[in-house]
mmCIF file of C-alpha atoms in Angstrom:
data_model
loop_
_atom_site.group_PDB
_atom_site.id
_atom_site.type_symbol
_atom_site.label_atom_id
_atom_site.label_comp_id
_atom_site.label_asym_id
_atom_site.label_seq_id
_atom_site.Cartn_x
_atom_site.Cartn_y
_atom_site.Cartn_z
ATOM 1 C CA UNK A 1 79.264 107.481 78.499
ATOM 2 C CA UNK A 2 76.648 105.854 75.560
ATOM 3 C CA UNK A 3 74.265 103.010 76.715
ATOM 4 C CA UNK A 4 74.258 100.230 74.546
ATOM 5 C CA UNK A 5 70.713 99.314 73.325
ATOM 6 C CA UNK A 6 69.796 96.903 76.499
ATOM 7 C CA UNK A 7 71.474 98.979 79.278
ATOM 8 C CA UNK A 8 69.523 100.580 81.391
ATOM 9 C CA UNK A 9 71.104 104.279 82.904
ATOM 10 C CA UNK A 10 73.519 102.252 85.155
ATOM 11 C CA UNK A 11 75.060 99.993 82.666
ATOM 12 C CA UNK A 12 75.066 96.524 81.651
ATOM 13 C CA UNK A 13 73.942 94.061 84.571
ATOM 14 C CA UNK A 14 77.466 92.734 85.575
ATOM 15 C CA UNK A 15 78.791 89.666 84.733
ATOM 16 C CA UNK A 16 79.228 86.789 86.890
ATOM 17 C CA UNK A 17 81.239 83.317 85.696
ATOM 18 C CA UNK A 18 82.008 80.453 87.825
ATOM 19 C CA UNK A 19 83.820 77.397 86.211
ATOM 20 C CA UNK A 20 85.947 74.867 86.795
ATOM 21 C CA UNK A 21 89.325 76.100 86.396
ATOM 22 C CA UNK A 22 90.639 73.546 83.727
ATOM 23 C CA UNK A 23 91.633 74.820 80.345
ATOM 24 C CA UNK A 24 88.512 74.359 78.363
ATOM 25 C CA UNK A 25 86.795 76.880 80.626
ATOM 26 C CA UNK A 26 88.929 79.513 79.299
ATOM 27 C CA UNK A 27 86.944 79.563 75.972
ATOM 28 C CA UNK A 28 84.074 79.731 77.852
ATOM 29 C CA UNK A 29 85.270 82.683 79.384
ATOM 30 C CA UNK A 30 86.058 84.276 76.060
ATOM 31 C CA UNK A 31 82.498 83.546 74.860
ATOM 32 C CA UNK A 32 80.550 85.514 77.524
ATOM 33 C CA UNK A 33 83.062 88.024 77.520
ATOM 34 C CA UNK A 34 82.613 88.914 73.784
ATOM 35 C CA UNK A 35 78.936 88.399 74.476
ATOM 36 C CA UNK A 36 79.105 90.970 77.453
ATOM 37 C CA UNK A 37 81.802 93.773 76.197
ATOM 38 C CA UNK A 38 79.338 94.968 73.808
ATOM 39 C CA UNK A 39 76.487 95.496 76.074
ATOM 40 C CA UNK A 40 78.502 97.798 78.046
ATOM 41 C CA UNK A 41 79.920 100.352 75.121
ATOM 42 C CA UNK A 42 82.646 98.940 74.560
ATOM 43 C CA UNK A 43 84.536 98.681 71.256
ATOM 44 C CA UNK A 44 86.264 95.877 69.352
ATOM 45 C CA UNK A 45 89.856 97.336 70.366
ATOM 46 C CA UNK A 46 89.247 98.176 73.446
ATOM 47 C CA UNK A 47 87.016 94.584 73.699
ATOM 48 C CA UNK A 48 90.716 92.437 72.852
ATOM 49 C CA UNK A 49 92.987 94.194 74.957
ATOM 50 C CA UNK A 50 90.101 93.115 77.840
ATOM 51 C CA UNK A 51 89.406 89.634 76.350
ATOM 52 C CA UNK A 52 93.590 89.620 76.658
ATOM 53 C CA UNK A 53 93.937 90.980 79.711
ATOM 54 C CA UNK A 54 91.603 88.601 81.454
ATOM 55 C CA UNK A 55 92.211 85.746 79.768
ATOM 56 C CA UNK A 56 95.874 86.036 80.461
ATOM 57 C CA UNK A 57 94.799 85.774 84.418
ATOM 58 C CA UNK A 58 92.603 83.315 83.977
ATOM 59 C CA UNK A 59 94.452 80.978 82.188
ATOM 60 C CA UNK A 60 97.184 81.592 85.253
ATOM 61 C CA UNK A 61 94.229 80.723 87.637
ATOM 62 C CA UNK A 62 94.138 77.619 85.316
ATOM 63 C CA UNK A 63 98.018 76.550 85.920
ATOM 64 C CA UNK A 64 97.436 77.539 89.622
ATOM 65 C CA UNK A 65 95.271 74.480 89.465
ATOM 66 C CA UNK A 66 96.856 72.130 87.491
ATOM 67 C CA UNK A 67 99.903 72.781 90.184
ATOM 68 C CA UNK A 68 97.715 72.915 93.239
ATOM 69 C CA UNK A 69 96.180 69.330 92.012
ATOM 70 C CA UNK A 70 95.019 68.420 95.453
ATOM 71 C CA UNK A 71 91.411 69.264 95.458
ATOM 72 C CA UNK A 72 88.924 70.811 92.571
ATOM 73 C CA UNK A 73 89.585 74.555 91.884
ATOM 74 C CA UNK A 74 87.369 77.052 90.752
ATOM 75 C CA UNK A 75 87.936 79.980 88.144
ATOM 76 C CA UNK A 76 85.569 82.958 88.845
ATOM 77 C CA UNK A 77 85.488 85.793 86.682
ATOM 78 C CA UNK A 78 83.513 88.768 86.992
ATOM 79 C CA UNK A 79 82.829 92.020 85.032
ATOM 80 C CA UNK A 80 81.069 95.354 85.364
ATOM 81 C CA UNK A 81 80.307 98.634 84.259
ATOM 82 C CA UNK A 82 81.722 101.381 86.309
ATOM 83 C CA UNK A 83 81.544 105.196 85.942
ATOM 84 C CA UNK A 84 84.145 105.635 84.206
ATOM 85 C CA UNK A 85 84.930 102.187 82.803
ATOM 86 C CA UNK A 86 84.656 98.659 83.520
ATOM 87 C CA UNK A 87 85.876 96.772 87.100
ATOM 88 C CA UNK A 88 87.035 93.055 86.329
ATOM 89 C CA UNK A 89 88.398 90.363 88.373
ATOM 90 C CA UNK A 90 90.097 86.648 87.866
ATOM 91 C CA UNK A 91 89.301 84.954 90.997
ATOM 92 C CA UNK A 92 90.947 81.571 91.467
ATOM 93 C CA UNK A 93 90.666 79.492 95.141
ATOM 94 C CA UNK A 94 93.798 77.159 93.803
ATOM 95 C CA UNK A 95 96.752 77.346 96.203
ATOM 96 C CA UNK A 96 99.406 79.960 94.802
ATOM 97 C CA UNK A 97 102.916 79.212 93.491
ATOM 98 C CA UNK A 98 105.466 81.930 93.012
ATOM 99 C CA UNK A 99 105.580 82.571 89.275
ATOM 100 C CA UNK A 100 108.246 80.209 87.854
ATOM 101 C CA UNK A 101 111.619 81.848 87.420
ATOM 102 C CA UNK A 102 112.312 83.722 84.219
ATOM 103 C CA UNK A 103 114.182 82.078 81.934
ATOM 104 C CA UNK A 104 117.526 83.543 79.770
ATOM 105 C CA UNK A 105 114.496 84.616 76.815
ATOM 106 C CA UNK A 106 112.472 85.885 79.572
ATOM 107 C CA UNK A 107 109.278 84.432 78.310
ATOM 108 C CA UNK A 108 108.247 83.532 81.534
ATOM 109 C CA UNK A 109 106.957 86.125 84.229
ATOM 110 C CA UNK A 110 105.736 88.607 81.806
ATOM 111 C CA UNK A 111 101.818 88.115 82.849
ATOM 112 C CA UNK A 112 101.510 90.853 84.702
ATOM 113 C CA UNK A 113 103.167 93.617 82.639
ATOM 114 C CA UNK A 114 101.131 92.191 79.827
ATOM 115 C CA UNK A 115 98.118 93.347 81.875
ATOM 116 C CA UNK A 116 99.328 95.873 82.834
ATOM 117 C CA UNK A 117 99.765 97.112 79.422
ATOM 118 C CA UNK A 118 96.443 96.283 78.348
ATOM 119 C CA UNK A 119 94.233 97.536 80.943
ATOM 120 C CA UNK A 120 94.758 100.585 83.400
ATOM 121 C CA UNK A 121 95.121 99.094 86.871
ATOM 122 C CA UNK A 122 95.732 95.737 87.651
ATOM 123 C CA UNK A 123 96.000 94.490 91.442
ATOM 124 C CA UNK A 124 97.313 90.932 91.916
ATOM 125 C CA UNK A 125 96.644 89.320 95.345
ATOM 126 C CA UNK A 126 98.097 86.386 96.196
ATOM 127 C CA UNK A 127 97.032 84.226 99.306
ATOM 128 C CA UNK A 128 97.330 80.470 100.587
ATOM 129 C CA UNK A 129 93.732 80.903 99.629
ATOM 130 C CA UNK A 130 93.838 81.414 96.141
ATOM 131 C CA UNK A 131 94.242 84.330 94.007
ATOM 132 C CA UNK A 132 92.683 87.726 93.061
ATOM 133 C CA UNK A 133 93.633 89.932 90.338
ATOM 134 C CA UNK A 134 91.453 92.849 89.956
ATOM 135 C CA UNK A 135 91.863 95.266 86.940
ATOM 136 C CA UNK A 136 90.423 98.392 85.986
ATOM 137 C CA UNK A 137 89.716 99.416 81.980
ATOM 138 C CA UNK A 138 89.142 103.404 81.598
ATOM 139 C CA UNK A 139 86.574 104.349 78.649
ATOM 140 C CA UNK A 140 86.973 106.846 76.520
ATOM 141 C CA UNK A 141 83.657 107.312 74.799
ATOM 142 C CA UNK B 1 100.663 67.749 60.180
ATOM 143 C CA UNK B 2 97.335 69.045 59.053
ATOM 144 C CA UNK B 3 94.998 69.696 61.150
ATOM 145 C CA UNK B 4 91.533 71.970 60.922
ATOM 146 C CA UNK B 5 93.108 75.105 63.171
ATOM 147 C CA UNK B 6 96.687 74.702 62.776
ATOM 148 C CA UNK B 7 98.219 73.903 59.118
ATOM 149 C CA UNK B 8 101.451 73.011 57.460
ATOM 150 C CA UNK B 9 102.970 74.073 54.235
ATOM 151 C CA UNK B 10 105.569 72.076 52.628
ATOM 152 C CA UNK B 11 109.215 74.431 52.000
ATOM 153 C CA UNK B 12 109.209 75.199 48.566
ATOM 154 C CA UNK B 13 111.541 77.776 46.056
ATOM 155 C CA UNK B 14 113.350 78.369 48.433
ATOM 156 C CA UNK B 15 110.793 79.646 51.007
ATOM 157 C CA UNK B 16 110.580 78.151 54.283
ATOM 158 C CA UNK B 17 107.767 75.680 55.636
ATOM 159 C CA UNK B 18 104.547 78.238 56.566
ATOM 160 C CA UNK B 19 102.741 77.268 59.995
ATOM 161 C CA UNK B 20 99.309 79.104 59.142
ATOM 162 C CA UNK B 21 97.458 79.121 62.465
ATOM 163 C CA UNK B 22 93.432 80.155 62.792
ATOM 164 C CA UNK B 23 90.970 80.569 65.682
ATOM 165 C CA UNK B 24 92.167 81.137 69.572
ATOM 166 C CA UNK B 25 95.536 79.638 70.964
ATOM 167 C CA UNK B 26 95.089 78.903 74.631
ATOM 168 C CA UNK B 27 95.891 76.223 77.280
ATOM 169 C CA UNK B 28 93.752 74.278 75.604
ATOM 170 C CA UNK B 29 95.171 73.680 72.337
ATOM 171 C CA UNK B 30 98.419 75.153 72.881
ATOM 172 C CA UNK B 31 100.125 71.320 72.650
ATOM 173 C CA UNK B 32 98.897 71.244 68.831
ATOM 174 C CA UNK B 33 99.904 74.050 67.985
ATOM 175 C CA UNK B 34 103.799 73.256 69.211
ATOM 176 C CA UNK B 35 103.360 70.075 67.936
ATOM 177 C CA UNK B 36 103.201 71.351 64.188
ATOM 178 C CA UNK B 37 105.366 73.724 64.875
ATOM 179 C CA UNK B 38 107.975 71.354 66.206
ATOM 180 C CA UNK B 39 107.298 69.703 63.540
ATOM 181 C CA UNK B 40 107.708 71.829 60.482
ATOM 182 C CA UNK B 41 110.884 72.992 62.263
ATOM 183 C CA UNK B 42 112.552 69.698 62.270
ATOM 184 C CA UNK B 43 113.364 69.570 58.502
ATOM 185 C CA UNK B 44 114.258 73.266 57.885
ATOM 186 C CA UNK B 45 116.450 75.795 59.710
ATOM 187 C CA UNK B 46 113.878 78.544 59.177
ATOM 188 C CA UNK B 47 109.523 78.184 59.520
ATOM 189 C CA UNK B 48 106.953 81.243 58.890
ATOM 190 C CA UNK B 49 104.216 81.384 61.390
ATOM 191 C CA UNK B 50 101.207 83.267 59.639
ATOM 192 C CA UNK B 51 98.965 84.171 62.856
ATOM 193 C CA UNK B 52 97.112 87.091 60.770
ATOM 194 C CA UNK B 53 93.966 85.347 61.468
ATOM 195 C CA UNK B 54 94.077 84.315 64.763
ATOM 196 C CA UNK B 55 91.579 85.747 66.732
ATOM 197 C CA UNK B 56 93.001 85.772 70.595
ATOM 198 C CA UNK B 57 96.491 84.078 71.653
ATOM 199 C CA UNK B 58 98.308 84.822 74.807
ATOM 200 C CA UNK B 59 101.517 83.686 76.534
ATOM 201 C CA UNK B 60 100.883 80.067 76.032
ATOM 202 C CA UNK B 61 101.004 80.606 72.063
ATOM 203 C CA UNK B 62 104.397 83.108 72.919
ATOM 204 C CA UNK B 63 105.921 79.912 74.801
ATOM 205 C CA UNK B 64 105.399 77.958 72.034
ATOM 206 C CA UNK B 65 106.521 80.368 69.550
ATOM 207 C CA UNK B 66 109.915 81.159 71.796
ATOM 208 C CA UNK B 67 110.481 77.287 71.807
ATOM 209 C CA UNK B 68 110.763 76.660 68.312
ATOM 210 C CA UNK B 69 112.591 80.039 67.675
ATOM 211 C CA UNK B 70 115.241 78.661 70.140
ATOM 212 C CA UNK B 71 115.979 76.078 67.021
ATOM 213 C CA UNK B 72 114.616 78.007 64.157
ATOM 214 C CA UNK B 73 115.002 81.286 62.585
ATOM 215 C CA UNK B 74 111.439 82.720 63.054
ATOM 216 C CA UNK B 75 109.223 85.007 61.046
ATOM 217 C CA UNK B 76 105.963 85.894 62.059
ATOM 218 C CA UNK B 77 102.756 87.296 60.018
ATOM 219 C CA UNK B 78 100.426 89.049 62.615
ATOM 220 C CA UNK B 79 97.395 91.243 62.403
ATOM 221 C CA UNK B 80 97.705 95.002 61.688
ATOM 222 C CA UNK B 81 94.944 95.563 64.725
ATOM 223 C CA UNK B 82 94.267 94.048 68.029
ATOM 224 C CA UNK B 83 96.756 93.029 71.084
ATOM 225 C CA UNK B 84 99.144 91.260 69.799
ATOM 226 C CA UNK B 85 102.231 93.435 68.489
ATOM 227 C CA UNK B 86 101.444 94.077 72.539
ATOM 228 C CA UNK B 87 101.742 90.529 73.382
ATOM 229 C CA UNK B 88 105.147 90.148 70.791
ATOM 230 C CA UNK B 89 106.971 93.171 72.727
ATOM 231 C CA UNK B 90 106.411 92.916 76.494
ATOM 232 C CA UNK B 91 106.968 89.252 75.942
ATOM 233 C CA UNK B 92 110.317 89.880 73.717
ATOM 234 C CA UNK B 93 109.556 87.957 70.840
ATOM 235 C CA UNK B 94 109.707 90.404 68.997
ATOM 236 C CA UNK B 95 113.153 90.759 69.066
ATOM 237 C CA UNK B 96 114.121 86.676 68.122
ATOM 238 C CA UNK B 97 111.429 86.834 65.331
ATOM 239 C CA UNK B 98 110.777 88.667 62.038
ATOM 240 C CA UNK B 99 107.791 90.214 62.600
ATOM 241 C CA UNK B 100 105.736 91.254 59.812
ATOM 242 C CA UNK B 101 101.901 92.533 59.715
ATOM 243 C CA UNK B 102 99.366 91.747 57.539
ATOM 244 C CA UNK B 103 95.253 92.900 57.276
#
């Protein structure tokens, strides 16, 4: 794997983004990411399916919210450099709703075969806690 | 409806109203976007979207999209590169629009 001019042997220092999880964070989210993916090698293909991937899950985080109402909820979203690609997560502490139900279109529930089109491994985790989705994005330099 | 990200083009020769979209489509300004989309539906039985240079949508846009093409015949202009011809088949929207790709 190449080092982008500013990496140092292990990669890209990871990236770390705590907002509130209300829609206008999710073009904050976009913004470091696109800031961040090329640090770590990666190129602009492989950069949207990621920027898609995660902002798919985050902007669920963000309806999580919205539907959890009763107290503020925070959208975390984290990314680093692995060895052989790059570990992300969408980390949301709202409380979690069962997706609604698809409709006769089916343009509802398709989040996480989106993702999992998009990026290699995608692990959803859903607790009265909040919810995790961790995905994993080979390289192929 | 005009507006600086989301634009409408009257019908004309026999063409069908154009939506011409720009920027990133997300919860944020998802609400726009149907709204001119609603409303360049309401006078014509079929609307263009051009999305060829929109630079991130994701299932919030597809909602939208699916909810005028409910109504409306559909057909979409969409980038030859990046996610999106993704987005358009997992979601199925594919198959209720014209799809067409442009650089």
């Amino acid at each position: 794997m190449t080092t982008a001019p500013g990496a140092d042997a292990r990669g890209p220092a990871p990236l770390q983004i705590l907002l509130p999880a209300i829609p206008a964070s999710l073009a904050v989210v976009r913004s470091r990411l696109r800031t961040w993916l090329p640090t770590a090698a990666v190129n602009a293909s492989t950069a949207a399916d990621v920027l898609l991937a995660v902002g798919e899950a985050a902007a669920n985080a963000v309806e999580h919210a919205v539907r959890g109402a009763a107290r503020d909820v925070v959208l975390e979203v984290t990314a680093r450099a692995t060895d052989t690609g790059l570990a992300l997560t969408v980390k949301d502490n709202g409380r979690w709703h069962a997706p609604p139900p698809m409709n006769a279109r089916g343009q509802r529930g398709h989040g996480s075969r989106l993702m999992s089109a998009l990026v290699d491994t995608v692990t959803i985790t859903p607790t009265p806690g909040g919810t995790t989705v961790e995905m994993h994005k080979e390289l192929h330099p | 409806m005009t507006n600086s990200q989301f634009r409408m083009s009257a019908a004309e020769a026999e063409q069908p109203p154009v939506v011409t979209a720009t920027g990133d489509i997300d919860l944020a300004n998802v609400n726009e976007f149907q709204d001119v989309l609603a409303s360049a539906a309401a006078d014509s039985d079929a609307i263009t979207v051009d999305l060829s240079d929109v630079t991130y949508c994701d299932s919030a846009a597809v909602r939208a999209l699916f909810a005028v093409a409910a109504t409306t015949k559909l057909g979409l202009i969409v980038p030859t590169t990046g996610p999106i011809m993704t987005l358009l088949s997992i979601s199925g929207l594919d198959r209720v629009a014209t799809v067409v790709t442009r650089d």
